[in-house]
Tab-separated table of C-alpha atoms in Angstrom:
chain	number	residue	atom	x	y	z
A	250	UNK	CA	-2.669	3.783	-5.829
A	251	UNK	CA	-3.083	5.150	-9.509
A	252	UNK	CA	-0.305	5.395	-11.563
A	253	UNK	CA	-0.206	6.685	-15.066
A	254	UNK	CA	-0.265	3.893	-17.633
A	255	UNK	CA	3.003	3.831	-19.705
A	256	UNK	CA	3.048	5.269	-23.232
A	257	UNK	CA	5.126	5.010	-26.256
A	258	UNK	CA	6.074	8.484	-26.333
A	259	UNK	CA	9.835	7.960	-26.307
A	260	UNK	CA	9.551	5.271	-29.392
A	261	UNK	CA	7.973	8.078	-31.156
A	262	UNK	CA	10.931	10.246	-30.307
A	263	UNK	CA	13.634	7.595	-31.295
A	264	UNK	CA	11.648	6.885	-34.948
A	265	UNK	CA	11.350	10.794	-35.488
A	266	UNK	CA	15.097	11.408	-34.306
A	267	UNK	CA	17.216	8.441	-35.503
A	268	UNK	CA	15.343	6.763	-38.075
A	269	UNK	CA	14.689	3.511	-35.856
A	270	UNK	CA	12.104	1.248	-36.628
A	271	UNK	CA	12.913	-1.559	-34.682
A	272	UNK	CA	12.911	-0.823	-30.652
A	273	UNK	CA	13.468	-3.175	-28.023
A	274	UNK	CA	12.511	-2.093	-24.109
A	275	UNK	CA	15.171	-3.397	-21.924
A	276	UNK	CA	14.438	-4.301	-17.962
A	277	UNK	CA	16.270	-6.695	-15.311
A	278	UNK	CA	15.264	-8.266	-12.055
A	279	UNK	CA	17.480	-9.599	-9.478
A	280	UNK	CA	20.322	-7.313	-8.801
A	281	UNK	CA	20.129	-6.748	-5.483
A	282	UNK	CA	19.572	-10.564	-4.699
A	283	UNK	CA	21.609	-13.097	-2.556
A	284	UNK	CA	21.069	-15.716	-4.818
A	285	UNK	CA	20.127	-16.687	-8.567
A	286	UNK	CA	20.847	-14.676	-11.391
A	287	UNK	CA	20.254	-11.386	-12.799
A	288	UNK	CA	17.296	-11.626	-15.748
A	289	UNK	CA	16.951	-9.071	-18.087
A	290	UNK	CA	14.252	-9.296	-21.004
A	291	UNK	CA	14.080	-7.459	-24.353
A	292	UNK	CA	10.487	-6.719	-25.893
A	293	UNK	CA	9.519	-5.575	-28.643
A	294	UNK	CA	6.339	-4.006	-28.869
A	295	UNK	CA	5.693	-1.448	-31.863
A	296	UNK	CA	2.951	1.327	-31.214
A	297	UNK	CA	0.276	-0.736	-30.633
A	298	UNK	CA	-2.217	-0.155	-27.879
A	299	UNK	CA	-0.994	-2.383	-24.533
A	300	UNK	CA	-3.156	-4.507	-22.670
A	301	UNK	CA	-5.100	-3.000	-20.031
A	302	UNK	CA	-2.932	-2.531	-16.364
A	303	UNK	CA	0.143	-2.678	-17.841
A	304	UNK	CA	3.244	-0.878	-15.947
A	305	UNK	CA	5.848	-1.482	-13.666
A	306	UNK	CA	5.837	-5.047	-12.341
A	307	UNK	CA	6.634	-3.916	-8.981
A	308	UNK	CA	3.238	-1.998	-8.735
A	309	UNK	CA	1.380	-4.957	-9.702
A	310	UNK	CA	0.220	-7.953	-7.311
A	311	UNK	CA	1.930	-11.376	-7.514
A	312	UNK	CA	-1.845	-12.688	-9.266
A	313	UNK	CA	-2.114	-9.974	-11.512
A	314	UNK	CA	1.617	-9.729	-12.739
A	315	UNK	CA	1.265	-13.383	-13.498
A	316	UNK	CA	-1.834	-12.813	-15.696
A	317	UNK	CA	-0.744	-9.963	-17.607
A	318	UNK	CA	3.006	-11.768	-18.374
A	319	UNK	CA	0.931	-14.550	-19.745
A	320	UNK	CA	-0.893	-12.212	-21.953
A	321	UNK	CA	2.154	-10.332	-22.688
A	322	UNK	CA	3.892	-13.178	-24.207
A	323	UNK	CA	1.334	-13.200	-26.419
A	324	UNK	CA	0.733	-9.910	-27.375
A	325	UNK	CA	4.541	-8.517	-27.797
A	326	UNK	CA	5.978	-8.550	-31.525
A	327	UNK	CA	8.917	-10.378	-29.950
A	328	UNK	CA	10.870	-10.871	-27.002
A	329	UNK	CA	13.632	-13.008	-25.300
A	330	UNK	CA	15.553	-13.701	-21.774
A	331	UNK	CA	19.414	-13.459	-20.937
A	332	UNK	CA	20.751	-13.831	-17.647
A	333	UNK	CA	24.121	-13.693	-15.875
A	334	UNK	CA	24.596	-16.695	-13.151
A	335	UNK	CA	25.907	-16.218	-9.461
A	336	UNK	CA	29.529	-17.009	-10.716
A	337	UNK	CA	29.121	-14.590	-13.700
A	338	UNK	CA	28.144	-11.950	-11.340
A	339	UNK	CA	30.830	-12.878	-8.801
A	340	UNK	CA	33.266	-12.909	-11.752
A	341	UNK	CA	32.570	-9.808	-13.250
A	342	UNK	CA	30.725	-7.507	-11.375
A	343	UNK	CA	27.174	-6.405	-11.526
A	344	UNK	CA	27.315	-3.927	-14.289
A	345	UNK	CA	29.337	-6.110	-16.478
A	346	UNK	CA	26.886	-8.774	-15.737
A	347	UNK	CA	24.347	-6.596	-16.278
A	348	UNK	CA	25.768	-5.704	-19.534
A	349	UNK	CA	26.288	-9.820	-20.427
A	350	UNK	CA	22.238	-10.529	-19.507
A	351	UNK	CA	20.868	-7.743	-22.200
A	352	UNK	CA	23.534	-8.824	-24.290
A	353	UNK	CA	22.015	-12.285	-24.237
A	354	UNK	CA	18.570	-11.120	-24.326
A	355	UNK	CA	19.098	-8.722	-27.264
A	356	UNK	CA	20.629	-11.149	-29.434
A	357	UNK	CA	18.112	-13.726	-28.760
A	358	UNK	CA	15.932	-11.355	-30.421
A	359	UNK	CA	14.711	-12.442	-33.830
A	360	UNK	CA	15.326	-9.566	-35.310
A	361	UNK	CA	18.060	-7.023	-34.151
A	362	UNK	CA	16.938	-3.934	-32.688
A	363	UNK	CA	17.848	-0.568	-34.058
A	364	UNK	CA	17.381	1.040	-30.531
A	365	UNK	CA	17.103	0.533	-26.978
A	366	UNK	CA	15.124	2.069	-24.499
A	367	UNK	CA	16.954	0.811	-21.115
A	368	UNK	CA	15.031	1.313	-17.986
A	369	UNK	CA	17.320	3.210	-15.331
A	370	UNK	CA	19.964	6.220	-15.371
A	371	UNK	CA	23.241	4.580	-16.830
A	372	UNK	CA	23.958	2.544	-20.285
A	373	UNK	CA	25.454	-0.624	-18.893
A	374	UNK	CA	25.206	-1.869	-22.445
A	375	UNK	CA	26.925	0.691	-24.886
A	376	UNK	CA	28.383	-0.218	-28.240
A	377	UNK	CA	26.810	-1.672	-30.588
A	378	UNK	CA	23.667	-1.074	-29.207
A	379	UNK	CA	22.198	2.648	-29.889
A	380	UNK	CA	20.900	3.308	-26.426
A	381	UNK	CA	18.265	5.629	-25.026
A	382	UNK	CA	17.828	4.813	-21.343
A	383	UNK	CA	14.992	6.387	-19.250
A	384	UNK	CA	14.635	6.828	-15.602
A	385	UNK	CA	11.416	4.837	-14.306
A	386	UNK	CA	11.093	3.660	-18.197
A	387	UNK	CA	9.095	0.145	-16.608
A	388	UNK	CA	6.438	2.766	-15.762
A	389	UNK	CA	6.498	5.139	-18.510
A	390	UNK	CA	7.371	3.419	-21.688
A	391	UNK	CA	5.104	0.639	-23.021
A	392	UNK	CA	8.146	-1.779	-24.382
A	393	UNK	CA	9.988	-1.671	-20.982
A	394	UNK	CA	7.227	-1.945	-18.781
A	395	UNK	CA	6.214	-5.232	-21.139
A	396	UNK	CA	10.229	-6.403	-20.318
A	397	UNK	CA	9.346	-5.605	-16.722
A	398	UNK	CA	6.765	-8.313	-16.412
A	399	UNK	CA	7.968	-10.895	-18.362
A	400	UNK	CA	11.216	-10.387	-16.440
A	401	UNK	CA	9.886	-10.754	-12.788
A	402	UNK	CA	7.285	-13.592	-14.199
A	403	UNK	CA	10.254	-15.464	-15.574
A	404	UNK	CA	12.996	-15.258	-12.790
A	405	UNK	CA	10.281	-15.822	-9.655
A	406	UNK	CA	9.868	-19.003	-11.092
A	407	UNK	CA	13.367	-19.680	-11.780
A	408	UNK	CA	13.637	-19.300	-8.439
A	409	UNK	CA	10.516	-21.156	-7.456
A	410	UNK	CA	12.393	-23.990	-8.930
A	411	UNK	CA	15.394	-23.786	-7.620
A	412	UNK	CA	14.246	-23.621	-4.195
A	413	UNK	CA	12.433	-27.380	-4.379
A	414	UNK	CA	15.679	-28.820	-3.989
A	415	UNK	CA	17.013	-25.798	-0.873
A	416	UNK	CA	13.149	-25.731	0.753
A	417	UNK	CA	14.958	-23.964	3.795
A	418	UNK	CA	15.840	-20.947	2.434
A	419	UNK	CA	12.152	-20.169	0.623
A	420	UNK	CA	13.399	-19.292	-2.545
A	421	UNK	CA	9.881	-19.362	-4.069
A	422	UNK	CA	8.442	-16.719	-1.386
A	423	UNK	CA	12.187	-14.177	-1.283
A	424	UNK	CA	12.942	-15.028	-4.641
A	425	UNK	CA	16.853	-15.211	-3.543
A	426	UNK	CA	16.507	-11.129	-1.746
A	427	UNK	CA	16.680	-11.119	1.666
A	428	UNK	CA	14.312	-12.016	4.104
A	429	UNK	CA	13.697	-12.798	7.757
A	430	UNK	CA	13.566	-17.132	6.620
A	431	UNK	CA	16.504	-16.498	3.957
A	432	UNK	CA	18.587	-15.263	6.825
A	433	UNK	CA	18.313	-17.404	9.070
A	434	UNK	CA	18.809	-20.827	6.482
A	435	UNK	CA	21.805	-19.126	5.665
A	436	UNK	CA	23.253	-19.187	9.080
A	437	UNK	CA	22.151	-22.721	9.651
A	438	UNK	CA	22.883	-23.963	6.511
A	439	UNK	CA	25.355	-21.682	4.384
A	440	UNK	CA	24.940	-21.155	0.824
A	441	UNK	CA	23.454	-23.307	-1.743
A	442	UNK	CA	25.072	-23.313	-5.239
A	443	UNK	CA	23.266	-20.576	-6.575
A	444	UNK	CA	24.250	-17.977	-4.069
A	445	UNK	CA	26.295	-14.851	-4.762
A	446	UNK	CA	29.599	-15.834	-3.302
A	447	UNK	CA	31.111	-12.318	-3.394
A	448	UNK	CA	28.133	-10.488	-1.757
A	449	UNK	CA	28.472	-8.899	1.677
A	450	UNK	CA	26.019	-10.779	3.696
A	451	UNK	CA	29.024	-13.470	4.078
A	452	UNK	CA	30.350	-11.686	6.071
A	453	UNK	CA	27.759	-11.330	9.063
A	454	UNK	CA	27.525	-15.237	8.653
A	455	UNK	CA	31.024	-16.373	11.001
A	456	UNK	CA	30.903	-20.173	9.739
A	457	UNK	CA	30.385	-19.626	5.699
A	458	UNK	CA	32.629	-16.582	6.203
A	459	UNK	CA	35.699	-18.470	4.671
A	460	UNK	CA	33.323	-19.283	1.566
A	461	UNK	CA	33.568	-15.963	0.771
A	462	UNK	CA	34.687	-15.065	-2.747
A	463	UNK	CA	37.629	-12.023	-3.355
A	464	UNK	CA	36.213	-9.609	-5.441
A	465	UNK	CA	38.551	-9.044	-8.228
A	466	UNK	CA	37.177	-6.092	-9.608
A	467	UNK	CA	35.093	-2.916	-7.987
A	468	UNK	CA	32.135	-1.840	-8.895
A	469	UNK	CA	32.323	1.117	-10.914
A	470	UNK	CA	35.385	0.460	-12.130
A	471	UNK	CA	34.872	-2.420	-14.513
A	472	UNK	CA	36.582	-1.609	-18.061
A	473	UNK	CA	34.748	1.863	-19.944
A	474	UNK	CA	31.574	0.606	-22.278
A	475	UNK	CA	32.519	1.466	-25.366
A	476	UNK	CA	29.855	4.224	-27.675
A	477	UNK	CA	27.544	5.381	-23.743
A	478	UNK	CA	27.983	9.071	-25.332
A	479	UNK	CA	27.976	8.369	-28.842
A	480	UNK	CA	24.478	8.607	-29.771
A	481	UNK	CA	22.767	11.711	-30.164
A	482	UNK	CA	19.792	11.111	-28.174
């Protein structure tokens, strides 16, 4: 299906608006999975041309996605990988894990961004960050499509990893989402150690139900991120 390759319209905006030279894209991968972490990536990019096919990992085949990350890595000005594990997620809550992952990634960096263009509809970073975020921003913006690649790349084979030592559960095919195979290891075989103890499928699964973590916080109601309005963007 064609798609419109991404641009860097919107780091044109931020450098004629704000003054920012240095912009980092922002993407994650893995929040709606049963197990292993959430990954976000930070790329930076400038306003060079992108290598050909670039845009939202999701639109690209497994083959293909692998090819251009490996020529991403490469190309970027500079980029870096945070995530949040099961028990940070279980701990915290998604958008405060969310929030710890681009943390991580951002200030792996090395050199500190003077923007962000975050790929989605709300600022789970805020403060200090100066944050622009952009609805379908892996498809339409050149540095968070980039982020978008390297992301998915980097956590499939996390999981690919991880799933040599739980070959049941077919980490390297589901990636920790859920799937017919995932499923059905689960009921046979209840979580590994890098499930999502606070998740809801635990509780269609009567023998690991007592595994089951209490959420101590709900979603949406994790503290206020400081500085989401205080940019005029």
């Amino acid at each position: 299906m064609p798609y419109e390759p991404p641009t860097h319209r919107v780091e044109r905006s931020l450098r004629a608006t704000t003054g920012a030279k240095i912009i980092a894209g922002v993407d994650e991968v893995g929040r709606g999975a049963w197990a292993g972490p959430v990954t976000v990536c930070a790329a930076i990019t400038g306003l060079r041309r992108p290598p050909e096919g670039l845009t939202d990992s999701k639109l690209l085949t497994p083959k293909r996605r692998t090819e251009l990350a490996t020529e991403l890595v490469s190309w970027v000005t500079a980029h870096a990988l945070g995530h949040a594990s099961p028990e940070e997620i279980d701990d915290l809550g998604m958008t405060a894990a969310l929030r710890l992952a681009a943390g991580r990634a951002l200030e792996a960096l090395p050199v500190r961004p003077d923007a962000v263009i975050l790929d989605g509809k709300h600022d789970y970073l805020g403060a200090p960050w100066r944050v622009r975020t952009v609805i379908k921003g892996d498809q339409s913006c050149v540095a968070v499509s980039a982020a978008s690649v390297i992301a998915k790349v980097q956590r499939d084979k996390m999981m690919a990893e991880l799933g040599i030592d739980h070959a049941h559960f077919d980490f390297a095919a589901n990636v920790g989402y859920p799937s017919p195979v995932h499923r059905a290891a689960l009921e046979e075989w209840g979580p590994t150690p890098h499930h999502r103890l606070s998740w809801a499928y635990l509780d269609a699964l009567p023998r690991w139900r007592h595994l089951k973590k209490a959420r101590t916080w709900v979603e949406g109601s994790v503290p206020e991120i400081e500085g989401q309005l205080g940019f005029d963007f």
